[in-house]
């Protein structure tokens, strides 16, 4: 039974929504040169449906394809865990270790990690923003050290570093020799975080996933990358729920 319909919404960008079980979700449509077929996915963190297609694909046909997947999409959203707001008492990880966010007017506005707590002061309604900004600062420092280490091992120049929050990639390396890493990796165990950094550093010399690329990665990374990959596959979705917008 088809339980969906798509409709245009009057916005500046002429957005489209798709109806699933009586709920409307934004439908993000992207035409990509590298796409070879139409694909639909449920972004359960942002609460939206993503539709990608080749440049030559017919948009109306792609929308019908998305509608044909309504049962599957509805199930994905029904199964999804809710976002985890960062408030007083929230449990979250830092470098793979569990910490409790603790707020008090007596604490410094700048979060501090003390005895298994991340202590933060200032206005209580700003806890989440302060903690996320602090974690981004911590991430930048850790990633810079990681990059210096692996670039030394790979015998390559240090790239420009930026901090992001991509949903589908933990890291990326551009042809301009710049590396972008998700701040959320700062919550993962150090070896998991470092495996991603080493992966992107290896791309500075090999912009592919060839045997030569993996040979370099295995040479510069001191851990077992397959274990790190498995950890991210199992626990990565939970990291994206921390401080995610409410659906």
Coordinates of C-alpha atoms in Angstrom, one line a residue:
X1 CA 0.0 0.0 0.0
X2 CA 1.5 3.4 -1.0
X3 CA 1.2 5.7 1.9
X4 CA 3.0 8.8 0.6
X5 CA 2.5 11.8 -1.5
X6 CA 4.9 14.6 -2.5
X7 CA 3.9 18.2 -2.6
X8 CA 5.6 21.5 -3.3
X9 CA 5.9 23.9 -0.4
X10 CA 5.8 27.7 -1.0
X11 CA 9.4 28.7 0.1
X12 CA 12.1 30.7 -1.5
X13 CA 13.8 27.5 -2.6
X14 CA 10.6 25.8 -3.8
X15 CA 11.1 22.9 -1.4
X16 CA 9.2 19.6 -1.6
X17 CA 7.8 17.5 1.2
X18 CA 6.8 13.9 1.3
X19 CA 4.0 12.5 3.4
X20 CA 4.6 9.3 5.4
X21 CA 1.9 8.0 7.6
X22 CA 0.3 11.4 7.9
X23 CA 3.6 13.2 8.7
X24 CA 5.3 15.5 6.3
X25 CA 9.1 15.3 5.9
X26 CA 11.3 17.7 3.8
X27 CA 12.4 16.0 0.6
X28 CA 15.9 17.1 -0.4
X29 CA 16.5 16.5 -4.1
X30 CA 20.0 16.5 -5.5
X31 CA 21.2 15.9 -9.1
X32 CA 24.8 14.6 -9.1
X33 CA 27.1 14.0 -12.0
X34 CA 28.5 10.9 -10.4
X35 CA 25.1 9.3 -9.7
X36 CA 24.3 6.4 -11.9
X37 CA 20.9 5.6 -10.6
X38 CA 18.1 7.2 -8.5
X39 CA 18.5 6.6 -4.7
X40 CA 16.4 7.5 -1.7
X41 CA 17.4 7.5 1.9
X42 CA 16.0 8.5 5.3
X43 CA 18.1 11.0 7.3
X44 CA 16.6 10.1 10.7
X45 CA 18.8 12.7 12.5
X46 CA 17.7 15.7 10.5
X47 CA 14.2 14.2 9.9
X48 CA 14.3 14.5 6.2
X49 CA 14.2 12.3 3.1
X50 CA 17.1 12.5 0.6
X51 CA 16.7 11.8 -3.1
X52 CA 19.7 11.7 -5.4
X53 CA 19.7 11.2 -9.1
X54 CA 21.8 11.5 -12.3
X55 CA 21.9 14.8 -14.0
X56 CA 19.8 13.5 -16.9
X57 CA 17.1 11.9 -14.7
X58 CA 13.5 13.0 -14.9
X59 CA 12.5 14.7 -11.6
X60 CA 8.9 13.6 -11.8
X61 CA 10.0 10.0 -12.3
X62 CA 12.4 10.4 -9.3
X63 CA 9.6 11.7 -7.1
X64 CA 7.4 8.7 -8.0
X65 CA 10.4 6.4 -7.1
X66 CA 10.6 8.1 -3.7
X67 CA 6.8 7.6 -3.2
X68 CA 7.1 3.9 -4.1
X69 CA 9.5 3.6 -1.1
X70 CA 7.1 5.1 1.4
X71 CA 6.6 1.9 3.5
X72 CA 10.4 1.5 3.8
X73 CA 10.9 5.1 4.6
X74 CA 8.2 5.2 7.2
X75 CA 9.7 2.1 8.9
X76 CA 13.2 3.8 9.1
X77 CA 11.7 6.9 10.8
X78 CA 9.6 4.7 13.2
X79 CA 12.7 2.8 14.2
X80 CA 14.9 5.8 14.6
X81 CA 16.2 6.8 18.1
X82 CA 15.3 10.3 19.2
X83 CA 18.0 13.1 19.3
X84 CA 19.8 13.5 22.6
X85 CA 19.7 17.1 23.9
X86 CA 22.7 18.3 25.9
X87 CA 21.3 19.5 29.2
X88 CA 22.2 19.3 32.8
X89 CA 22.6 15.6 33.6
X90 CA 23.1 14.4 30.0
X91 CA 25.6 11.5 29.6
X92 CA 27.9 11.8 26.7
X93 CA 31.3 10.5 25.7
X94 CA 34.6 12.3 25.4
X95 CA 37.6 10.4 24.0
X96 CA 35.6 7.2 24.4
X97 CA 34.9 7.7 28.1
X98 CA 31.5 8.5 29.6
X99 CA 31.0 11.9 31.2
X100 CA 28.0 13.6 32.8
X101 CA 27.2 17.2 31.8
X102 CA 26.9 19.1 35.1
X103 CA 25.6 22.7 35.2
X104 CA 25.8 25.2 38.0
X105 CA 25.8 29.0 38.2
X106 CA 29.0 28.6 40.2
X107 CA 30.9 26.9 37.3
X108 CA 32.9 28.7 34.7
X109 CA 31.0 29.6 31.5
X110 CA 33.7 27.7 29.6
X111 CA 33.2 24.0 30.1
X112 CA 35.8 22.0 32.0
X113 CA 36.4 18.3 32.3
X114 CA 36.6 17.4 36.0
X115 CA 36.4 13.9 37.5
X116 CA 34.1 12.3 34.9
X117 CA 32.0 15.5 34.5
X118 CA 31.9 18.2 31.9
X119 CA 31.1 21.2 34.1
X120 CA 29.6 24.3 32.6
X121 CA 28.1 27.5 33.9
X122 CA 26.4 30.6 32.4
X123 CA 22.8 30.6 31.4
X124 CA 21.2 27.2 31.7
X125 CA 19.5 27.5 28.3
X126 CA 22.9 27.8 26.7
X127 CA 24.4 24.6 28.0
X128 CA 24.2 22.7 24.7
X129 CA 25.8 25.5 22.6
X130 CA 28.6 26.0 25.1
X131 CA 29.4 22.3 25.3
X132 CA 29.3 21.8 21.6
X133 CA 31.6 24.8 21.0
X134 CA 34.0 23.5 23.7
X135 CA 34.0 20.0 22.0
X136 CA 34.8 21.6 18.7
X137 CA 37.7 23.5 20.3
X138 CA 39.0 20.2 21.8
X139 CA 38.6 18.5 18.5
X140 CA 40.6 21.1 16.6
X141 CA 43.5 20.7 19.1
X142 CA 43.5 16.9 19.0
X143 CA 43.1 16.7 15.2
X144 CA 46.0 19.1 14.7
X145 CA 48.2 16.9 16.8
X146 CA 47.0 13.8 14.9
X147 CA 47.6 15.4 11.5
X148 CA 51.1 16.5 12.4
X149 CA 51.9 12.9 13.5
X150 CA 50.5 11.2 10.5
X151 CA 51.8 13.7 8.0
X152 CA 55.2 13.1 9.4
X153 CA 54.8 9.4 8.9
X154 CA 53.4 9.8 5.4
X155 CA 56.1 12.4 4.6
X156 CA 53.6 14.9 3.3
X157 CA 53.0 18.6 4.0
X158 CA 50.5 19.6 6.6
X159 CA 47.1 20.4 5.0
X160 CA 44.6 23.1 6.0
X161 CA 42.3 21.7 8.7
X162 CA 38.6 22.6 9.1
X163 CA 36.0 21.2 11.5
X164 CA 32.6 20.2 10.2
X165 CA 29.5 18.1 11.0
X166 CA 28.8 16.0 7.9
X167 CA 26.2 13.3 8.2
X168 CA 27.7 10.9 5.7
X169 CA 31.4 11.4 6.1
X170 CA 33.6 11.5 9.2
X171 CA 36.3 13.1 7.2
X172 CA 37.2 14.3 3.7
X173 CA 40.2 15.3 1.8
X174 CA 40.0 17.8 -1.1
X175 CA 42.1 18.0 -4.2
X176 CA 43.4 21.3 -2.8
X177 CA 45.1 19.4 0.0
X178 CA 42.6 20.4 2.7
X179 CA 41.2 18.0 5.3
X180 CA 37.8 18.4 7.0
X181 CA 36.9 16.3 10.0
X182 CA 33.7 15.9 12.0
X183 CA 33.9 17.4 15.5
X184 CA 31.9 14.4 16.7
X185 CA 34.9 12.1 16.4
X186 CA 36.2 13.7 19.6
X187 CA 33.6 11.6 21.4
X188 CA 35.0 8.4 19.9
X189 CA 37.8 6.3 21.4
X190 CA 41.2 7.8 20.4
X191 CA 42.2 5.0 18.1
X192 CA 38.9 5.4 16.2
X193 CA 39.4 9.1 15.8
X194 CA 43.0 8.6 14.8
X195 CA 42.1 6.0 12.2
X196 CA 39.9 8.6 10.4
X197 CA 42.7 11.2 10.5
X198 CA 45.2 8.7 9.2
X199 CA 42.7 7.7 6.4
X200 CA 42.5 11.3 5.2
X201 CA 46.2 11.8 5.4
X202 CA 46.7 8.8 3.2
X203 CA 44.4 10.6 0.7
X204 CA 46.9 13.4 0.5
X205 CA 49.1 11.1 -1.5
X206 CA 46.5 8.8 -3.1
X207 CA 43.1 10.3 -3.9
X208 CA 41.5 6.9 -4.3
X209 CA 41.0 3.6 -2.4
X210 CA 43.5 1.6 -4.3
X211 CA 45.8 -1.1 -2.9
X212 CA 48.5 1.5 -2.8
X213 CA 46.3 3.8 -0.7
X214 CA 45.6 1.0 1.8
X215 CA 49.2 0.0 2.0
X216 CA 50.2 3.5 3.0
X217 CA 47.3 3.7 5.5
X218 CA 48.4 0.4 7.1
X219 CA 51.9 1.7 7.2
X220 CA 51.2 5.0 9.0
X221 CA 48.3 3.9 11.3
X222 CA 49.4 2.1 14.4
X223 CA 46.1 0.5 15.2
X224 CA 43.8 -2.0 13.4
X225 CA 41.7 0.1 11.0
X226 CA 39.1 -2.6 10.5
X227 CA 38.3 -2.6 14.2
X228 CA 37.9 1.2 14.1
X229 CA 35.7 0.9 11.0
X230 CA 33.5 -1.6 12.8
X231 CA 33.2 0.7 15.9
X232 CA 32.1 3.6 13.7
X233 CA 29.6 1.4 11.9
X234 CA 28.1 0.2 15.2
X235 CA 28.3 3.4 17.3
X236 CA 28.6 6.2 14.8
X237 CA 24.8 6.8 14.4
X238 CA 24.5 7.4 18.2
X239 CA 27.2 10.1 18.0
X240 CA 25.1 12.0 15.4
X241 CA 22.2 12.1 17.8
X242 CA 24.1 14.1 20.5
X243 CA 22.9 17.7 20.3
X244 CA 21.0 17.0 17.1
X245 CA 17.9 19.2 16.3
X246 CA 14.6 18.0 17.7
X247 CA 12.5 16.3 15.0

